[in-house]
mmCIF file of C-alpha atoms in Angstrom:
data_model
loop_
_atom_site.group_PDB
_atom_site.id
_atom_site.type_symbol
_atom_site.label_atom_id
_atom_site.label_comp_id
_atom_site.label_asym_id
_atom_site.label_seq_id
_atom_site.Cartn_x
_atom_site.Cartn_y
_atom_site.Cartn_z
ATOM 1 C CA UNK Y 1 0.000 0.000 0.000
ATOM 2 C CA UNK Y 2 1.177 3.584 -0.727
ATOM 3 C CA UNK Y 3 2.111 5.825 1.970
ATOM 4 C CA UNK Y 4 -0.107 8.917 3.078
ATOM 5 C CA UNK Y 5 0.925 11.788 1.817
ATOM 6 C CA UNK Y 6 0.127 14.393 4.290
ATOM 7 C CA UNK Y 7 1.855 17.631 2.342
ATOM 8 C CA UNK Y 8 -0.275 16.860 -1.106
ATOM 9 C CA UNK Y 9 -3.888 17.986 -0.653
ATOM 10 C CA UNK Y 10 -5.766 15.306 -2.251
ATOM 11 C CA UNK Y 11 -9.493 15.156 -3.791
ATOM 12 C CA UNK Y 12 -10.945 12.223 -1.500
ATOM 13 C CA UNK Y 13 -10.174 14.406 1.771
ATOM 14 C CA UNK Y 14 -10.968 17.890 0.587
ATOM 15 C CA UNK Y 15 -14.574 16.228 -0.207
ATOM 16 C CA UNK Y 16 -14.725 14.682 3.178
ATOM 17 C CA UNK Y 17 -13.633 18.495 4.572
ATOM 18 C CA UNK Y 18 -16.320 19.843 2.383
ATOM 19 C CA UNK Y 19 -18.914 17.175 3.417
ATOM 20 C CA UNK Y 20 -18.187 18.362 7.135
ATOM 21 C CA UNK Y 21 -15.847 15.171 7.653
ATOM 22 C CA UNK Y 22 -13.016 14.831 9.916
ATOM 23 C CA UNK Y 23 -10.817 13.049 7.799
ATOM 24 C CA UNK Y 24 -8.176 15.507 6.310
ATOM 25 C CA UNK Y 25 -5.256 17.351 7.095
ATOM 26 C CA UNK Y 26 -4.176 20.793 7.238
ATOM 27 C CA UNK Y 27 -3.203 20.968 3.730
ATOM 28 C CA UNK Y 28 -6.525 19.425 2.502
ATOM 29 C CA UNK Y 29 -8.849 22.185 4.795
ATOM 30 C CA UNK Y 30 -6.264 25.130 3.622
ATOM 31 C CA UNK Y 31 -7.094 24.138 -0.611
ATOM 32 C CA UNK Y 32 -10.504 23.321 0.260
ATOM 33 C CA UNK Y 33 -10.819 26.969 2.108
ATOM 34 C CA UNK Y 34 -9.288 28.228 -0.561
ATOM 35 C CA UNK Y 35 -10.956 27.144 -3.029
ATOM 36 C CA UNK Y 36 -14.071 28.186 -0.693
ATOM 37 C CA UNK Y 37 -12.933 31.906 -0.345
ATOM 38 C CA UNK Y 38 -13.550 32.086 -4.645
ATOM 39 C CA UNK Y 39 -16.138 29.473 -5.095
ATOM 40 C CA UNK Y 40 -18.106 28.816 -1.985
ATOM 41 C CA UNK Y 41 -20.803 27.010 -3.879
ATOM 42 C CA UNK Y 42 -18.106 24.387 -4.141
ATOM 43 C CA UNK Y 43 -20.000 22.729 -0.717
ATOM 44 C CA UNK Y 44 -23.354 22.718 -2.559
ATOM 45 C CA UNK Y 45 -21.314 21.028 -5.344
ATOM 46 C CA UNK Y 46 -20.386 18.152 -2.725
ATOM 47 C CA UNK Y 47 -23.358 18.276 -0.351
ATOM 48 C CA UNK Y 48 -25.665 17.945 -3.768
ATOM 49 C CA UNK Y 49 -23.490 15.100 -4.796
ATOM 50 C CA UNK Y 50 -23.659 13.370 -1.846
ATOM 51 C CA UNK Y 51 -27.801 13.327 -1.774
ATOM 52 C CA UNK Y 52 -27.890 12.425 -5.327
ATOM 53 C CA UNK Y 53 -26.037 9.014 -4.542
ATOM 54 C CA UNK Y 54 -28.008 8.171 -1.758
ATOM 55 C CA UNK Y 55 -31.036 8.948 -4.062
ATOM 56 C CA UNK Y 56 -30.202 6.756 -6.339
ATOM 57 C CA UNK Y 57 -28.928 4.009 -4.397
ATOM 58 C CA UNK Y 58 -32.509 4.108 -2.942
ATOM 59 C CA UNK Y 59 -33.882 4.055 -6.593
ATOM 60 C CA UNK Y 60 -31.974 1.213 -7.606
ATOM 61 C CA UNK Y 61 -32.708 -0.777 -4.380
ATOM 62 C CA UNK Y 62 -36.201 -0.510 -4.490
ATOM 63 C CA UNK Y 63 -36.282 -1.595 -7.707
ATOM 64 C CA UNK Y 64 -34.067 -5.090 -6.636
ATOM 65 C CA UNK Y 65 -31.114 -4.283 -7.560
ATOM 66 C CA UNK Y 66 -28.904 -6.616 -5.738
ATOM 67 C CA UNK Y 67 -25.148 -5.876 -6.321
ATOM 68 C CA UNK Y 68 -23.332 -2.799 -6.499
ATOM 69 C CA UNK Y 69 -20.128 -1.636 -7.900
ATOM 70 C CA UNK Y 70 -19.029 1.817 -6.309
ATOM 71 C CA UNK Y 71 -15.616 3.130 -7.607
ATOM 72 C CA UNK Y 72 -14.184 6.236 -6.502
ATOM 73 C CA UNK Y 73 -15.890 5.804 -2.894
ATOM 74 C CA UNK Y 74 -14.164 8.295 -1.374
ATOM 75 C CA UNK Y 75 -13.706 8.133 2.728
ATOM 76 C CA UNK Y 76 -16.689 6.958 5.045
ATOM 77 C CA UNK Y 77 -19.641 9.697 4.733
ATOM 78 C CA UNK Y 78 -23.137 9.781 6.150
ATOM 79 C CA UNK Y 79 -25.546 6.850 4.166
ATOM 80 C CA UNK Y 80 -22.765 4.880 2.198
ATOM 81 C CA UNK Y 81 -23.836 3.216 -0.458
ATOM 82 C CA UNK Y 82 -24.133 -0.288 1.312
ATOM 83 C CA UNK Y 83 -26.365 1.152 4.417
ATOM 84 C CA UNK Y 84 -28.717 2.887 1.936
ATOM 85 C CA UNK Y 85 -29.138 -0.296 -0.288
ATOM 86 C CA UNK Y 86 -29.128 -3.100 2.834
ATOM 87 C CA UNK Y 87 -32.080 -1.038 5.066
ATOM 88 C CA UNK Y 88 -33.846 -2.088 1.742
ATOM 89 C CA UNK Y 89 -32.484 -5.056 0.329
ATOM 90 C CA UNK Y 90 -30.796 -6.787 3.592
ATOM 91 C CA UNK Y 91 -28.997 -9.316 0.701
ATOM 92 C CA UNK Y 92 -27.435 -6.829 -1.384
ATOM 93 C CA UNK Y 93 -23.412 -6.894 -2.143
ATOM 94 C CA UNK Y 94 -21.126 -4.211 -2.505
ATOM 95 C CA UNK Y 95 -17.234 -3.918 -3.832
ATOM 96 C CA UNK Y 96 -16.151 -0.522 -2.816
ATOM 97 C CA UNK Y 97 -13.133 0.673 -4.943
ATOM 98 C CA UNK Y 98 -10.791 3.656 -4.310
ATOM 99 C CA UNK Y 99 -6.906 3.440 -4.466
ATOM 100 C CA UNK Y 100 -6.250 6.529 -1.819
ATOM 101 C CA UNK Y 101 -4.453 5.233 1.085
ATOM 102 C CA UNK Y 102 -6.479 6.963 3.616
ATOM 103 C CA UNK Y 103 -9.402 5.302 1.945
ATOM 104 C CA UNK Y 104 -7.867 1.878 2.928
ATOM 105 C CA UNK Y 105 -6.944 2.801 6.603
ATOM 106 C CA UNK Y 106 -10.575 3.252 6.929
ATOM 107 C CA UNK Y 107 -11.825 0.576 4.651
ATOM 108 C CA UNK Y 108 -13.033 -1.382 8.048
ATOM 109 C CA UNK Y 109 -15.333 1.380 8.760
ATOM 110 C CA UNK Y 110 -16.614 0.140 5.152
ATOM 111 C CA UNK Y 111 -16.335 -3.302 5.751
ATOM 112 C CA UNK Y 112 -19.468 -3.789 7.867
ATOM 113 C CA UNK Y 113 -22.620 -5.252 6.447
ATOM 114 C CA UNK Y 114 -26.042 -7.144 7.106
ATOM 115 C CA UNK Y 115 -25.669 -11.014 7.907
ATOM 116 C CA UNK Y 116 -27.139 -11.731 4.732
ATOM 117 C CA UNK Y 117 -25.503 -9.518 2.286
ATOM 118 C CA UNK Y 118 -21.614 -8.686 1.718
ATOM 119 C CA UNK Y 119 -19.597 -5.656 1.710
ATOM 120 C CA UNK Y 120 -16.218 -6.025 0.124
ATOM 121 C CA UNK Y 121 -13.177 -3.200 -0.655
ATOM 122 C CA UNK Y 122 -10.876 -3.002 -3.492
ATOM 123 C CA UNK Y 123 -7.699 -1.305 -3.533
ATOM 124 C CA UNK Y 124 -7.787 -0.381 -7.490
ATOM 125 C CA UNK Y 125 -7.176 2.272 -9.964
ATOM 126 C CA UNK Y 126 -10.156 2.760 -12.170
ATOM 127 C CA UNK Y 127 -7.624 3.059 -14.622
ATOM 128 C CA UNK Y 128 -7.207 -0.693 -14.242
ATOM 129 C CA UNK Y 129 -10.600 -1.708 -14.812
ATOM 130 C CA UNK Y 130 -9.629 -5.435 -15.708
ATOM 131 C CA UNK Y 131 -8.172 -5.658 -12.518
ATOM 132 C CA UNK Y 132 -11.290 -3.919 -10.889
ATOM 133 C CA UNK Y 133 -13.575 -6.781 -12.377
ATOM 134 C CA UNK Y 134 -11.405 -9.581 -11.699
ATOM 135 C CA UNK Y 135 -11.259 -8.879 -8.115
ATOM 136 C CA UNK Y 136 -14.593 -7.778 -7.855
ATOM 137 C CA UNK Y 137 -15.974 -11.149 -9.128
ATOM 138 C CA UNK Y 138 -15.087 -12.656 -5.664
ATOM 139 C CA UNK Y 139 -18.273 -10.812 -4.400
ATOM 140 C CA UNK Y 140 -20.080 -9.975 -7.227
ATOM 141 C CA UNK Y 141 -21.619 -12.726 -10.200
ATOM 142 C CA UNK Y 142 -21.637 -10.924 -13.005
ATOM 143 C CA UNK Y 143 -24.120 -13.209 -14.570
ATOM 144 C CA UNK Y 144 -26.738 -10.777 -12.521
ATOM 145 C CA UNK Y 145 -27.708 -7.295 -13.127
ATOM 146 C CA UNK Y 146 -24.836 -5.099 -11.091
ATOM 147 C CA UNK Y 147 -25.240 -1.206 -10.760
ATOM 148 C CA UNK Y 148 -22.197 0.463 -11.683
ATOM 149 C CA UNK Y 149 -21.239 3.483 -9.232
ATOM 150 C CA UNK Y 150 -18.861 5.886 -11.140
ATOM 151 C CA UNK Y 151 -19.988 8.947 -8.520
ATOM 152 C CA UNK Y 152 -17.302 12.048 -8.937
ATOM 153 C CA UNK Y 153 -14.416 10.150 -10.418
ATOM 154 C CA UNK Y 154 -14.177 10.114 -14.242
ATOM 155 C CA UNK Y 155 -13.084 13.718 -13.639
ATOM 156 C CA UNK Y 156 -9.995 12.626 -13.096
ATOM 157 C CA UNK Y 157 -9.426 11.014 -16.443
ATOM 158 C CA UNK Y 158 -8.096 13.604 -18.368
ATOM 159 C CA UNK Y 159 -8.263 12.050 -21.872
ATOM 160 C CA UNK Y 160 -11.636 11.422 -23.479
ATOM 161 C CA UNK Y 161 -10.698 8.231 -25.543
ATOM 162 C CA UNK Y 162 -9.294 6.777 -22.202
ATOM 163 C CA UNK Y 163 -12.188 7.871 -20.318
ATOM 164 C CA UNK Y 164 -14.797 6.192 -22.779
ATOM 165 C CA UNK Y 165 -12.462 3.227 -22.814
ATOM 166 C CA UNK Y 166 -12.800 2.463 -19.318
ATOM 167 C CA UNK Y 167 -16.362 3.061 -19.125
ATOM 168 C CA UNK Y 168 -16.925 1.006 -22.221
ATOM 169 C CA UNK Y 169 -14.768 -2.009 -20.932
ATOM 170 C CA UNK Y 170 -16.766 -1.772 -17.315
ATOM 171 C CA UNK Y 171 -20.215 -1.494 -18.873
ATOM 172 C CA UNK Y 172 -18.977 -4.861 -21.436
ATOM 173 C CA UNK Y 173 -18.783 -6.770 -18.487
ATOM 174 C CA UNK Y 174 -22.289 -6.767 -16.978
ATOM 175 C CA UNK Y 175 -25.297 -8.185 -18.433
ATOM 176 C CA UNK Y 176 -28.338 -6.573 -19.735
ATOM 177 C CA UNK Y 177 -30.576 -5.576 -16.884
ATOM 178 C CA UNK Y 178 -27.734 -3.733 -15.113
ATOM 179 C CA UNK Y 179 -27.279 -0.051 -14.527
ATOM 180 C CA UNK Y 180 -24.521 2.612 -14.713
ATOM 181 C CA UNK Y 181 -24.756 5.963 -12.675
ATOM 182 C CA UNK Y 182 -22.059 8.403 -13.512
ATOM 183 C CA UNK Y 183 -21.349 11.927 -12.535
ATOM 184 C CA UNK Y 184 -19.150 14.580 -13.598
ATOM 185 C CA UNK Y 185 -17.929 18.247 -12.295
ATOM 186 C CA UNK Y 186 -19.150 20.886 -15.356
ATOM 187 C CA UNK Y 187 -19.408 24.718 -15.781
ATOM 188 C CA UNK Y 188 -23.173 24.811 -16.811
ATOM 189 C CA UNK Y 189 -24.043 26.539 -13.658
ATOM 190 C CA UNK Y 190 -21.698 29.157 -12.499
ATOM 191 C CA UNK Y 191 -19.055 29.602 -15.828
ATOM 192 C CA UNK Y 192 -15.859 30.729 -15.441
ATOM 193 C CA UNK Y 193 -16.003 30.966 -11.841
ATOM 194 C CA UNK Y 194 -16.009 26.917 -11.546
ATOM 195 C CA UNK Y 195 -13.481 26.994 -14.442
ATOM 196 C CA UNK Y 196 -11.296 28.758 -11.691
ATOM 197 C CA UNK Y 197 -12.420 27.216 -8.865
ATOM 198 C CA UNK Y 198 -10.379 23.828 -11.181
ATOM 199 C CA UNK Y 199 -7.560 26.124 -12.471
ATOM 200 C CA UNK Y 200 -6.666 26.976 -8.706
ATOM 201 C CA UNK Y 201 -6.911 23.034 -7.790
ATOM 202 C CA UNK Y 202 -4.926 21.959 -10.859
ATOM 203 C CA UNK Y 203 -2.084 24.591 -10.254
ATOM 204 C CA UNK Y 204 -1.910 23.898 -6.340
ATOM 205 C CA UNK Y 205 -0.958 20.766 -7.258
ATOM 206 C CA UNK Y 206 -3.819 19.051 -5.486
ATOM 207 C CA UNK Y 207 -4.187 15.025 -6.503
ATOM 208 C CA UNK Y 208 -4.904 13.944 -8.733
ATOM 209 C CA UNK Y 209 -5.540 16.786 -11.459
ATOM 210 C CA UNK Y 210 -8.882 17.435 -12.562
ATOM 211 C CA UNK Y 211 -11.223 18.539 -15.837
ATOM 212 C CA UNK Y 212 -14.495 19.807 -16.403
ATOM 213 C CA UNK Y 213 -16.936 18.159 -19.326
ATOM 214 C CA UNK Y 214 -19.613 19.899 -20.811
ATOM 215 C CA UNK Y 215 -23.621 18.303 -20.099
ATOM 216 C CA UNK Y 216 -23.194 17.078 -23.757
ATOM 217 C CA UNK Y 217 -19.802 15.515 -22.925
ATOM 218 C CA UNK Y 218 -20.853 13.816 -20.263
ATOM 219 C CA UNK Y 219 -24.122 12.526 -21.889
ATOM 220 C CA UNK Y 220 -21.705 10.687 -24.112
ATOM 221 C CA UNK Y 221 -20.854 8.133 -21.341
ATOM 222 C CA UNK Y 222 -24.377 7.136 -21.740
ATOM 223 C CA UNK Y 223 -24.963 6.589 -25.377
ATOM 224 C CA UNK Y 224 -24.938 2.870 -25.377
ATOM 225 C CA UNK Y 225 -27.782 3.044 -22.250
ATOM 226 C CA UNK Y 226 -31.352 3.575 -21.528
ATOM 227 C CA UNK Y 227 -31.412 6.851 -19.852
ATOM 228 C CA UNK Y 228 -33.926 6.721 -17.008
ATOM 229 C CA UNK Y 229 -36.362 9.653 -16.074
ATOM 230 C CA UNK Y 230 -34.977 12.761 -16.045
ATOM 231 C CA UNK Y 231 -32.136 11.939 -18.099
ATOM 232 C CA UNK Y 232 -28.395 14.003 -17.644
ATOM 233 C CA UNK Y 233 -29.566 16.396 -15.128
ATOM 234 C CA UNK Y 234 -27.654 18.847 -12.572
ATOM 235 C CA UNK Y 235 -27.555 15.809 -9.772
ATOM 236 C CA UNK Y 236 -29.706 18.381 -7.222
ATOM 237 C CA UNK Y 237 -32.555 17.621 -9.494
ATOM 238 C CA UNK Y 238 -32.659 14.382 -9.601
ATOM 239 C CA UNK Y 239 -35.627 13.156 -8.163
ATOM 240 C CA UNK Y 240 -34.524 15.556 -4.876
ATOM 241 C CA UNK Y 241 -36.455 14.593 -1.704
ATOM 242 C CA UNK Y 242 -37.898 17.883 -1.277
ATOM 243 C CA UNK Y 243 -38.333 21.797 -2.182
ATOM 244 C CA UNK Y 244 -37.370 23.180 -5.107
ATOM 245 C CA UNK Y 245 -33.223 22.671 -5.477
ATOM 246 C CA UNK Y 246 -30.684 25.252 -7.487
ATOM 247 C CA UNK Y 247 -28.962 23.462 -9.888
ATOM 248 C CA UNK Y 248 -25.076 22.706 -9.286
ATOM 249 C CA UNK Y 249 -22.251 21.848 -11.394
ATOM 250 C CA UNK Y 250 -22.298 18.495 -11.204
ATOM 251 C CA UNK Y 251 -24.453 16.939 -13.835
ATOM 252 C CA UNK Y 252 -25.260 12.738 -14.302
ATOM 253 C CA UNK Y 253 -27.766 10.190 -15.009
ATOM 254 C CA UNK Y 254 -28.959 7.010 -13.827
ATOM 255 C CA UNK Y 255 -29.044 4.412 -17.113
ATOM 256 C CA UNK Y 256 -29.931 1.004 -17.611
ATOM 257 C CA UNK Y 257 -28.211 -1.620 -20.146
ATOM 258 C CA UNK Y 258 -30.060 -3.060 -22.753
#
């Protein structure tokens, strides 16, 4: 396992500091304050985030979805995805994946689950996703329908063919009746100011480096897929719980496979 790099502010823990985690260091609270001080909508960015998963978690539960696939987890937040989809479906599985060290010092946080379902953790690179399914087959059988969790990571994949690539190669391996949810950072909202809000993160040298897709670059990932109800949205309206939510940069979808 890596080491923890406690001078590199890093993605997973400025989240958790924007979430109102605990899990971060000095460096991680002083980018994510700065970053604040310009953009402070950058919280609503995360916070939105955050409900949208647990949204759709609930969706995909209560429709039986029985196996999930959540890469890019990110540290231990409010409603992970395997509370949200056990209180429902007691049986369900779940492979976390993340490759941040900090992740994996608290992957036994993670680890806990229902007697009758599973909850698994991967140390992998979603730029490995061969190794991803491999290892993930241990817990999950991929001759069921699997929901594919690519929440706030694909960002990080700077180069579109690559990017497509992986997504293509994940989606090849589960059969029809399965489901992809994917979200991605954008500039449909606020502009230029989230286009800075990235510059300052990307010349800070926080980890890794990040890049914005357009709504119609990011409805891409989902061309092969039956878009459910409301399609490629800003995540804060999709399906929200309640009131009448501003939209945020951060658009995705929930889709099903043929």
């Amino acid at each position: 396992m890596a080491e923890i790099d406690a001078t590199v502010p890093h993605s997973a823990r400025i989240w958790n500091y924007w979430l109102g985690g605990k899990d971060y260091y000095p460096v991680d609270k002083a980018m994510g304050d700065q970053i604040m001080e310009f953009f402070p909508e950058i919280a609503e960015n995360a916070r939105g985030n955050r409900g949208f998963l647990c949204r759709v978690v609930r969706h995909l539960a209560n429709a039986g979805v029985r196996q999930f696939l959540d890469i890019g987890t990110g540290l231990p937040a409010v409603d992970p995805t395997h509370e949200v989809a056990q209180r429902i479906v007691p049986e369900a599985r779940i492979v976390y994946v993340d490759n941040d060290p900090l992740v994996l010092v608290h992957a036994r946080a993670l680890l806990t689950s229902t007697p009758e379902g599973t909850t698994d953790y991967l140390d992998a690179d979603v730029e490995e996703p061969g190794a991803i399914l491999q290892a993930a087959a241990q817990t999950l059988d991929f001759s069921q329908p699997v929901a594919l969790l690519l929440v706030g990571i694909m960002q990080f994949v700077q180069d579109d063919a690559e990017a497509h690539a992986i997504v293509n190669r994940l989606l090849a391996a589960l059969p029809s009746g399965s489901y992809m949810v994917l979200t991605h950072p954008t500039n449909a909202v606020r502009g230029p100011r989230m286009d800075e809000a990235v510059r300052q993160w990307n010349e800070a040298g926080g980890s890794p480096r990040l890049r914005l897709r357009t709504p119609t670059e990011i409805s891409h990932f989902f061309k092969e897929l039956d878009v459910i109800d409301p399609g490629v949205v800003s995540t804060s309206l999709w399906h929200p719980d309640t009131g009448d939510p501003a939209p945020i940069d951060d658009h995705g979808a929930l889709a099903r496979k043929p």
